[in-house]
Amino acid sequence: MAFELPPLPYDYAALAPTIDEATMKLHHDKHHQAYTDKLNEAVAADPALEDKSISAILSDIAAQPKKVRDNGGGYWNHQFFWETMAPGGGAPSGDLATAIDGKFGSLEAMKIKFNEAGVGQFGSGWVWLIVDGSGELAITSTPNQDNPLMGDAATQGTPILGNDVWEHAYYLTYNNRRPDYLKAWWDVVNWDKAAARYEAAKA
Ligand code: MN
């Protein structure tokens, strides 16, 4: 069964001015669509992948050709990314807020570490807040369309937040200023979603 491009959970302009409408249109309708189409091409070429979930494909990614890694990662990462954001932003609450304070000292300190990891990711990639194998919050970054769910990721875990630091995610508004994009992005983080992911990861 073919993978389908999930619709954006809000309007293209809903995250403006943090993320402009043209970027959202290109990013969802062109980039995410292309990852979806190429993943389907790769799956169609290998009968062993036909009935596998995206999670199963990612956990066994070391056994797959690069086309499956790049496009399977791109497919999963972008659906996660759209749901990581929402208009209006907010602040973490509940167990997630407590865990952030406990691990990093404060929300602001966590944001600084996350942004540093995003700036420090050379070239294209992603920066993540995850629950790692010991149940602790951790910050990590991955190259290209890799993610912490991949069975061969250097730091594995369950993503709670993820930001896309490919230039296509920010160039129209921020040009080469990735640090400015990373700072501004917190205004559109969906903390309710993050809290729900945290509860699920800890359960
Ligand atoms: Mn992207």
mmCIF file with all atom_site columns, N, CA and C in Angstrom, residues 103-162:
data_model
loop_
_atom_site.group_PDB
_atom_site.id
_atom_site.type_symbol
_atom_site.label_atom_id
_atom_site.label_alt_id
_atom_site.label_comp_id
_atom_site.label_asym_id
_atom_site.label_entity_id
_atom_site.label_seq_id
_atom_site.pdbx_PDB_ins_code
_atom_site.Cartn_x
_atom_site.Cartn_y
_atom_site.Cartn_z
_atom_site.occupancy
_atom_site.B_iso_or_equiv
_atom_site.pdbx_formal_charge
_atom_site.auth_seq_id
_atom_site.auth_comp_id
_atom_site.auth_asym_id
_atom_site.auth_atom_id
_atom_site.pdbx_PDB_model_num
ATOM 1   N N  . LYS A 1 103 ? 16.332 18.385 33.685 1.00 0.00 ? 103 LYS A N  1
ATOM 2   C CA . LYS A 1 103 ? 17.465 17.951 32.863 1.00 0.00 ? 103 LYS A CA 1
ATOM 3   C C  . LYS A 1 103 ? 18.363 19.117 32.461 1.00 0.00 ? 103 LYS A C  1
ATOM 4   N N  . PHE A 1 104 ? 17.737 20.249 32.118 1.00 0.00 ? 104 PHE A N  1
ATOM 5   C CA . PHE A 1 104 ? 18.506 21.351 31.527 1.00 0.00 ? 104 PHE A CA 1
ATOM 6   C C  . PHE A 1 104 ? 18.619 22.568 32.454 1.00 0.00 ? 104 PHE A C  1
ATOM 7   N N  . GLY A 1 105 ? 17.859 22.579 33.531 1.00 0.00 ? 105 GLY A N  1
ATOM 8   C CA . GLY A 1 105 ? 17.884 23.718 34.456 1.00 0.00 ? 105 GLY A CA 1
ATOM 9   C C  . GLY A 1 105 ? 16.728 24.667 34.230 1.00 0.00 ? 105 GLY A C  1
ATOM 10  N N  . SER A 1 106 ? 16.380 24.893 32.963 1.00 0.00 ? 106 SER A N  1
ATOM 11  C CA . SER A 1 106 ? 15.254 25.770 32.636 1.00 0.00 ? 106 SER A CA 1
ATOM 12  C C  . SER A 1 106 ? 14.880 25.559 31.176 1.00 0.00 ? 106 SER A C  1
ATOM 13  N N  . LEU A 1 107 ? 13.707 26.059 30.829 1.00 0.00 ? 107 LEU A N  1
ATOM 14  C CA . LEU A 1 107 ? 13.285 26.007 29.431 1.00 0.00 ? 107 LEU A CA 1
ATOM 15  C C  . LEU A 1 107 ? 14.246 26.801 28.550 1.00 0.00 ? 107 LEU A C  1
ATOM 16  N N  . GLU A 1 108 ? 14.657 27.967 29.036 1.00 0.00 ? 108 GLU A N  1
ATOM 17  C CA . GLU A 1 108 ? 15.572 28.801 28.243 1.00 0.00 ? 108 GLU A CA 1
ATOM 18  C C  . GLU A 1 108 ? 16.898 28.089 28.008 1.00 0.00 ? 108 GLU A C  1
ATOM 19  N N  . ALA A 1 109 ? 17.395 27.402 29.023 1.00 0.00 ? 109 ALA A N  1
ATOM 20  C CA . ALA A 1 109 ? 18.663 26.667 28.869 1.00 0.00 ? 109 ALA A CA 1
ATOM 21  C C  . ALA A 1 109 ? 18.513 25.530 27.862 1.00 0.00 ? 109 ALA A C  1
ATOM 22  N N  . MET A 1 110 ? 17.352 24.860 27.854 1.00 0.00 ? 110 MET A N  1
ATOM 23  C CA . MET A 1 110 ? 17.118 23.789 26.876 1.00 0.00 ? 110 MET A CA 1
ATOM 24  C C  . MET A 1 110 ? 17.091 24.374 25.473 1.00 0.00 ? 110 MET A C  1
ATOM 25  N N  . LYS A 1 111 ? 16.399 25.505 25.301 1.00 0.00 ? 111 LYS A N  1
ATOM 26  C CA . LYS A 1 111 ? 16.325 26.127 23.970 1.00 0.00 ? 111 LYS A CA 1
ATOM 27  C C  . LYS A 1 111 ? 17.722 26.496 23.458 1.00 0.00 ? 111 LYS A C  1
ATOM 28  N N  . ILE A 1 112 ? 18.563 27.003 24.338 1.00 0.00 ? 112 ILE A N  1
ATOM 29  C CA . ILE A 1 112 ? 19.924 27.387 23.920 1.00 0.00 ? 112 ILE A CA 1
ATOM 30  C C  . ILE A 1 112 ? 20.693 26.163 23.441 1.00 0.00 ? 112 ILE A C  1
ATOM 31  N N  . LYS A 1 113 ? 20.594 25.067 24.176 1.00 0.00 ? 113 LYS A N  1
ATOM 32  C CA . LYS A 1 113 ? 21.309 23.835 23.769 1.00 0.00 ? 113 LYS A CA 1
ATOM 33  C C  . LYS A 1 113 ? 20.766 23.293 22.451 1.00 0.00 ? 113 LYS A C  1
ATOM 34  N N  . PHE A 1 114 ? 19.449 23.337 22.303 1.00 0.00 ? 114 PHE A N  1
ATOM 35  C CA . PHE A 1 114 ? 18.800 22.846 21.079 1.00 0.00 ? 114 PHE A CA 1
ATOM 36  C C  . PHE A 1 114 ? 19.240 23.708 19.894 1.00 0.00 ? 114 PHE A C  1
ATOM 37  N N  . ASN A 1 115 ? 19.216 25.027 20.081 1.00 0.00 ? 115 ASN A N  1
ATOM 38  C CA . ASN A 1 115 ? 19.604 25.930 18.990 1.00 0.00 ? 115 ASN A CA 1
ATOM 39  C C  . ASN A 1 115 ? 21.080 25.760 18.631 1.00 0.00 ? 115 ASN A C  1
ATOM 40  N N  . GLU A 1 116 ? 21.921 25.558 19.638 1.00 0.00 ? 116 GLU A N  1
ATOM 41  C CA . GLU A 1 116 ? 23.350 25.318 19.370 1.00 0.00 ? 116 GLU A CA 1
ATOM 42  C C  . GLU A 1 116 ? 23.542 24.049 18.548 1.00 0.00 ? 116 GLU A C  1
ATOM 43  N N  . ALA A 1 117 ? 22.786 23.009 18.877 1.00 0.00 ? 117 ALA A N  1
ATOM 44  C CA . ALA A 1 117 ? 22.895 21.758 18.114 1.00 0.00 ? 117 ALA A CA 1
ATOM 45  C C  . ALA A 1 117 ? 22.401 21.964 16.682 1.00 0.00 ? 117 ALA A C  1
ATOM 46  N N  . GLY A 1 118 ? 21.383 22.803 16.522 1.00 0.00 ? 118 GLY A N  1
ATOM 47  C CA . GLY A 1 118 ? 20.868 23.095 15.181 1.00 0.00 ? 118 GLY A CA 1
ATOM 48  C C  . GLY A 1 118 ? 21.853 23.895 14.346 1.00 0.00 ? 118 GLY A C  1
ATOM 49  N N  . VAL A 1 119 ? 22.485 24.872 14.966 1.00 0.00 ? 119 VAL A N  1
ATOM 50  C CA . VAL A 1 119 ? 23.512 25.654 14.263 1.00 0.00 ? 119 VAL A CA 1
ATOM 51  C C  . VAL A 1 119 ? 24.713 24.771 13.956 1.00 0.00 ? 119 VAL A C  1
ATOM 52  N N  . GLY A 1 120 ? 25.035 23.858 14.877 1.00 0.00 ? 120 GLY A N  1
ATOM 53  C CA . GLY A 1 120 ? 26.230 23.035 14.743 1.00 0.00 ? 120 GLY A CA 1
ATOM 54  C C  . GLY A 1 120 ? 26.095 21.881 13.766 1.00 0.00 ? 120 GLY A C  1
ATOM 55  N N  . GLN A 1 121 ? 24.860 21.588 13.326 1.00 0.00 ? 121 GLN A N  1
ATOM 56  C CA . GLN A 1 121 ? 24.665 20.514 12.340 1.00 0.00 ? 121 GLN A CA 1
ATOM 57  C C  . GLN A 1 121 ? 25.184 21.017 10.995 1.00 0.00 ? 121 GLN A C  1
ATOM 58  N N  . PHE A 1 122 ? 26.334 20.510 10.550 1.00 0.00 ? 122 PHE A N  1
ATOM 59  C CA . PHE A 1 122 ? 26.925 20.986 9.306  1.00 0.00 ? 122 PHE A CA 1
ATOM 60  C C  . PHE A 1 122 ? 26.077 20.540 8.119  1.00 0.00 ? 122 PHE A C  1
ATOM 61  N N  . GLY A 1 123 ? 25.762 21.488 7.240  1.00 0.00 ? 123 GLY A N  1
ATOM 62  C CA . GLY A 1 123 ? 24.951 21.152 6.077  1.00 0.00 ? 123 GLY A CA 1
ATOM 63  C C  . GLY A 1 123 ? 23.511 20.883 6.477  1.00 0.00 ? 123 GLY A C  1
ATOM 64  N N  . SER A 1 124 ? 22.842 20.043 5.706  1.00 0.00 ? 124 SER A N  1
ATOM 65  C CA . SER A 1 124 ? 21.412 19.792 5.914  1.00 0.00 ? 124 SER A CA 1
ATOM 66  C C  . SER A 1 124 ? 21.184 18.753 6.995  1.00 0.00 ? 124 SER A C  1
ATOM 67  N N  . GLY A 1 125 ? 20.090 18.908 7.725  1.00 0.00 ? 125 GLY A N  1
ATOM 68  C CA . GLY A 1 125 ? 19.778 17.924 8.749  1.00 0.00 ? 125 GLY A CA 1
ATOM 69  C C  . GLY A 1 125 ? 18.662 18.389 9.662  1.00 0.00 ? 125 GLY A C  1
ATOM 70  N N  . TRP A 1 126 ? 18.618 17.764 10.826 1.00 0.00 ? 126 TRP A N  1
ATOM 71  C CA . TRP A 1 126 ? 17.546 17.999 11.791 1.00 0.00 ? 126 TRP A CA 1
ATOM 72  C C  . TRP A 1 126 ? 18.141 18.088 13.197 1.00 0.00 ? 126 TRP A C  1
ATOM 73  N N  . VAL A 1 127 ? 17.434 18.824 14.076 1.00 0.00 ? 127 VAL A N  1
ATOM 74  C CA . VAL A 1 127 ? 17.799 18.858 15.495 1.00 0.00 ? 127 VAL A CA 1
ATOM 75  C C  . VAL A 1 127 ? 16.582 18.383 16.285 1.00 0.00 ? 127 VAL A C  1
ATOM 76  N N  . TRP A 1 128 ? 16.853 17.599 17.331 1.00 0.00 ? 128 TRP A N  1
ATOM 77  C CA . TRP A 1 128 ? 15.787 16.873 18.042 1.00 0.00 ? 128 TRP A CA 1
ATOM 78  C C  . TRP A 1 128 ? 15.897 17.030 19.552 1.00 0.00 ? 128 TRP A C  1
ATOM 79  N N  . LEU A 1 129 ? 14.742 17.074 20.205 1.00 0.00 ? 129 LEU A N  1
ATOM 80  C CA . LEU A 1 129 ? 14.624 16.775 21.639 1.00 0.00 ? 129 LEU A CA 1
ATOM 81  C C  . LEU A 1 129 ? 13.990 15.395 21.709 1.00 0.00 ? 129 LEU A C  1
ATOM 82  N N  . ILE A 1 130 ? 14.669 14.469 22.378 1.00 0.00 ? 130 ILE A N  1
ATOM 83  C CA . ILE A 1 130 ? 14.178 13.084 22.418 1.00 0.00 ? 130 ILE A CA 1
ATOM 84  C C  . ILE A 1 130 ? 14.101 12.588 23.852 1.00 0.00 ? 130 ILE A C  1
ATOM 85  N N  . VAL A 1 131 ? 13.385 11.478 24.028 1.00 0.00 ? 131 VAL A N  1
ATOM 86  C CA . VAL A 1 131 ? 13.528 10.648 25.224 1.00 0.00 ? 131 VAL A CA 1
ATOM 87  C C  . VAL A 1 131 ? 14.434 9.501  24.821 1.00 0.00 ? 131 VAL A C  1
ATOM 88  N N  . ASP A 1 132 ? 15.591 9.398  25.466 1.00 0.00 ? 132 ASP A N  1
ATOM 89  C CA . ASP A 1 132 ? 16.573 8.391  25.055 1.00 0.00 ? 132 ASP A CA 1
ATOM 90  C C  . ASP A 1 132 ? 16.285 7.038  25.706 1.00 0.00 ? 132 ASP A C  1
ATOM 91  N N  . GLY A 1 133 ? 17.182 6.090  25.476 1.00 0.00 ? 133 GLY A N  1
ATOM 92  C CA . GLY A 1 133 ? 16.961 4.719  25.926 1.00 0.00 ? 133 GLY A CA 1
ATOM 93  C C  . GLY A 1 133 ? 16.868 4.561  27.437 1.00 0.00 ? 133 GLY A C  1
ATOM 94  N N  . SER A 1 134 ? 17.416 5.531  28.172 1.00 0.00 ? 134 SER A N  1
ATOM 95  C CA . SER A 1 134 ? 17.332 5.464  29.637 1.00 0.00 ? 134 SER A CA 1
ATOM 96  C C  . SER A 1 134 ? 16.172 6.297  30.179 1.00 0.00 ? 134 SER A C  1
ATOM 97  N N  . GLY A 1 135 ? 15.314 6.782  29.278 1.00 0.00 ? 135 GLY A N  1
ATOM 98  C CA . GLY A 1 135 ? 14.132 7.522  29.718 1.00 0.00 ? 135 GLY A CA 1
ATOM 99  C C  . GLY A 1 135 ? 14.391 8.987  30.005 1.00 0.00 ? 135 GLY A C  1
ATOM 100 N N  . GLU A 1 136 ? 15.593 9.464  29.642 1.00 0.00 ? 136 GLU A N  1
ATOM 101 C CA . GLU A 1 136 ? 15.969 10.857 29.910 1.00 0.00 ? 136 GLU A CA 1
ATOM 102 C C  . GLU A 1 136 ? 15.769 11.713 28.670 1.00 0.00 ? 136 GLU A C  1
ATOM 103 N N  . LEU A 1 137 ? 15.481 12.988 28.873 1.00 0.00 ? 137 LEU A N  1
ATOM 104 C CA . LEU A 1 137 ? 15.478 13.921 27.752 1.00 0.00 ? 137 LEU A CA 1
ATOM 105 C C  . LEU A 1 137 ? 16.910 14.125 27.270 1.00 0.00 ? 137 LEU A C  1
ATOM 106 N N  . ALA A 1 138 ? 17.061 14.277 25.959 1.00 0.00 ? 138 ALA A N  1
ATOM 107 C CA . ALA A 1 138 ? 18.376 14.534 25.370 1.00 0.00 ? 138 ALA A CA 1
ATOM 108 C C  . ALA A 1 138 ? 18.188 15.330 24.087 1.00 0.00 ? 138 ALA A C  1
ATOM 109 N N  . ILE A 1 139 ? 19.235 16.055 23.705 1.00 0.00 ? 139 ILE A N  1
ATOM 110 C CA . ILE A 1 139 ? 19.237 16.810 22.451 1.00 0.00 ? 139 ILE A CA 1
ATOM 111 C C  . ILE A 1 139 ? 20.247 16.167 21.521 1.00 0.00 ? 139 ILE A C  1
ATOM 112 N N  . THR A 1 140 ? 19.850 15.988 20.271 1.00 0.00 ? 140 THR A N  1
ATOM 113 C CA . THR A 1 140 ? 20.744 15.390 19.292 1.00 0.00 ? 140 THR A CA 1
ATOM 114 C C  . THR A 1 140 ? 20.436 15.980 17.922 1.00 0.00 ? 140 THR A C  1
ATOM 115 N N  . SER A 1 141 ? 21.359 15.842 16.990 1.00 0.00 ? 141 SER A N  1
ATOM 116 C CA . SER A 1 141 ? 21.097 16.259 15.619 1.00 0.00 ? 141 SER A CA 1
ATOM 117 C C  . SER A 1 141 ? 21.457 15.112 14.690 1.00 0.00 ? 141 SER A C  1
ATOM 118 N N  . THR A 1 142 ? 20.859 15.132 13.499 1.00 0.00 ? 142 THR A N  1
ATOM 119 C CA . THR A 1 142 ? 21.092 14.072 12.515 1.00 0.00 ? 142 THR A CA 1
ATOM 120 C C  . THR A 1 142 ? 21.323 14.715 11.152 1.00 0.00 ? 142 THR A C  1
ATOM 121 N N  . PRO A 1 143 ? 22.156 14.097 10.310 1.00 0.00 ? 143 PRO A N  1
ATOM 122 C CA . PRO A 1 143 ? 22.381 14.641 8.968  1.00 0.00 ? 143 PRO A CA 1
ATOM 123 C C  . PRO A 1 143 ? 21.268 14.239 8.001  1.00 0.00 ? 143 PRO A C  1
ATOM 124 N N  . ASN A 1 144 ? 21.163 14.992 6.921  1.00 0.00 ? 144 ASN A N  1
ATOM 125 C CA . ASN A 1 144 ? 20.263 14.642 5.807  1.00 0.00 ? 144 ASN A CA 1
ATOM 126 C C  . ASN A 1 144 ? 18.826 14.435 6.315  1.00 0.00 ? 144 ASN A C  1
ATOM 127 N N  . GLN A 1 145 ? 18.211 13.284 5.995  1.00 0.00 ? 145 GLN A N  1
ATOM 128 C CA . GLN A 1 145 ? 16.866 13.000 6.515  1.00 0.00 ? 145 GLN A CA 1
ATOM 129 C C  . GLN A 1 145 ? 16.905 11.874 7.540  1.00 0.00 ? 145 GLN A C  1
ATOM 130 N N  . ASP A 1 146 ? 18.049 11.679 8.157  1.00 0.00 ? 146 ASP A N  1
ATOM 131 C CA . ASP A 1 146 ? 18.120 10.690 9.236  1.00 0.00 ? 146 ASP A CA 1
ATOM 132 C C  . ASP A 1 146 ? 17.322 11.177 10.447 1.00 0.00 ? 146 ASP A C  1
ATOM 133 N N  . ASN A 1 147 ? 17.006 10.255 11.356 1.00 0.00 ? 147 ASN A N  1
ATOM 134 C CA . ASN A 1 147 ? 16.309 10.641 12.588 1.00 0.00 ? 147 ASN A CA 1
ATOM 135 C C  . ASN A 1 147 ? 16.631 9.633  13.695 1.00 0.00 ? 147 ASN A C  1
ATOM 136 N N  . PRO A 1 148 ? 16.277 9.978  14.947 1.00 0.00 ? 148 PRO A N  1
ATOM 137 C CA . PRO A 1 148 ? 16.670 9.121  16.086 1.00 0.00 ? 148 PRO A CA 1
ATOM 138 C C  . PRO A 1 148 ? 15.912 7.799  16.158 1.00 0.00 ? 148 PRO A C  1
ATOM 139 N N  . LEU A 1 149 ? 14.917 7.604  15.286 1.00 0.00 ? 149 LEU A N  1
ATOM 140 C CA . LEU A 1 149 ? 14.213 6.317  15.243 1.00 0.00 ? 149 LEU A CA 1
ATOM 141 C C  . LEU A 1 149 ? 14.970 5.290  14.413 1.00 0.00 ? 149 LEU A C  1
ATOM 142 N N  . MET A 1 150 ? 15.938 5.768  13.637 1.00 0.00 ? 150 MET A N  1
ATOM 143 C CA . MET A 1 150 ? 16.674 4.842  12.770 1.00 0.00 ? 150 MET A CA 1
ATOM 144 C C  . MET A 1 150 ? 17.544 3.919  13.605 1.00 0.00 ? 150 MET A C  1
ATOM 145 N N  . GLY A 1 151 ? 17.518 2.651  13.244 1.00 0.00 ? 151 GLY A N  1
ATOM 146 C CA . GLY A 1 151 ? 18.197 1.631  14.036 1.00 0.00 ? 151 GLY A CA 1
ATOM 147 C C  . GLY A 1 151 ? 19.691 1.810  14.132 1.00 0.00 ? 151 GLY A C  1
ATOM 148 N N  . ASP A 1 152 ? 20.267 2.617  13.227 1.00 0.00 ? 152 ASP A N  1
ATOM 149 C CA . ASP A 1 152 ? 21.709 2.850  13.284 1.00 0.00 ? 152 ASP A CA 1
ATOM 150 C C  . ASP A 1 152 ? 22.055 4.302  13.643 1.00 0.00 ? 152 ASP A C  1
ATOM 151 N N  . ALA A 1 153 ? 21.088 5.043  14.186 1.00 0.00 ? 153 ALA A N  1
ATOM 152 C CA . ALA A 1 153 ? 21.373 6.420  14.613 1.00 0.00 ? 153 ALA A CA 1
ATOM 153 C C  . ALA A 1 153 ? 22.372 6.413  15.768 1.00 0.00 ? 153 ALA A C  1
ATOM 154 N N  . ALA A 1 154 ? 23.279 7.394  15.768 1.00 0.00 ? 154 ALA A N  1
ATOM 155 C CA . ALA A 1 154 ? 24.296 7.464  16.827 1.00 0.00 ? 154 ALA A CA 1
ATOM 156 C C  . ALA A 1 154 ? 23.628 7.637  18.187 1.00 0.00 ? 154 ALA A C  1
ATOM 157 N N  . THR A 1 155 ? 22.599 8.483  18.250 1.00 0.00 ? 155 THR A N  1
ATOM 158 C CA . THR A 1 155 ? 21.807 8.659  19.466 1.00 0.00 ? 155 THR A CA 1
ATOM 159 C C  . THR A 1 155 ? 20.362 8.313  19.126 1.00 0.00 ? 155 THR A C  1
ATOM 160 N N  . GLN A 1 156 ? 19.888 7.200  19.678 1.00 0.00 ? 156 GLN A N  1
ATOM 161 C CA . GLN A 1 156 ? 18.530 6.755  19.367 1.00 0.00 ? 156 GLN A CA 1
ATOM 162 C C  . GLN A 1 156 ? 17.566 7.166  20.458 1.00 0.00 ? 156 GLN A C  1
ATOM 163 N N  . GLY A 1 157 ? 16.307 7.335  20.087 1.00 0.00 ? 157 GLY A N  1
ATOM 164 C CA . GLY A 1 157 ? 15.296 7.683  21.066 1.00 0.00 ? 157 GLY A CA 1
ATOM 165 C C  . GLY A 1 157 ? 13.988 8.021  20.396 1.00 0.00 ? 157 GLY A C  1
ATOM 166 N N  . THR A 1 158 ? 13.043 8.462  21.226 1.00 0.00 ? 158 THR A N  1
ATOM 167 C CA . THR A 1 158 ? 11.715 8.834  20.755 1.00 0.00 ? 158 THR A CA 1
ATOM 168 C C  . THR A 1 158 ? 11.644 10.351 20.629 1.00 0.00 ? 158 THR A C  1
ATOM 169 N N  . PRO A 1 159 ? 11.457 10.877 19.428 1.00 0.00 ? 159 PRO A N  1
ATOM 170 C CA . PRO A 1 159 ? 11.418 12.334 19.258 1.00 0.00 ? 159 PRO A CA 1
ATOM 171 C C  . PRO A 1 159 ? 10.219 12.991 19.952 1.00 0.00 ? 159 PRO A C  1
ATOM 172 N N  . ILE A 1 160 ? 10.513 14.094 20.641 1.00 0.00 ? 160 ILE A N  1
ATOM 173 C CA . ILE A 1 160 ? 9.484  14.927 21.265 1.00 0.00 ? 160 ILE A CA 1
ATOM 174 C C  . ILE A 1 160 ? 9.309  16.213 20.453 1.00 0.00 ? 160 ILE A C  1
ATOM 175 N N  . LEU A 1 161 ? 10.424 16.814 20.047 1.00 0.00 ? 161 LEU A N  1
ATOM 176 C CA . LEU A 1 161 ? 10.433 17.973 19.149 1.00 0.00 ? 161 LEU A CA 1
ATOM 177 C C  . LEU A 1 161 ? 11.461 17.718 18.060 1.00 0.00 ? 161 LEU A C  1
ATOM 178 N N  . GLY A 1 162 ? 11.221 18.273 16.875 1.00 0.00 ? 162 GLY A N  1
ATOM 179 C CA . GLY A 1 162 ? 12.219 18.202 15.813 1.00 0.00 ? 162 GLY A CA 1
ATOM 180 C C  . GLY A 1 162 ? 12.124 19.436 14.944 1.00 0.00 ? 162 GLY A C  1
#
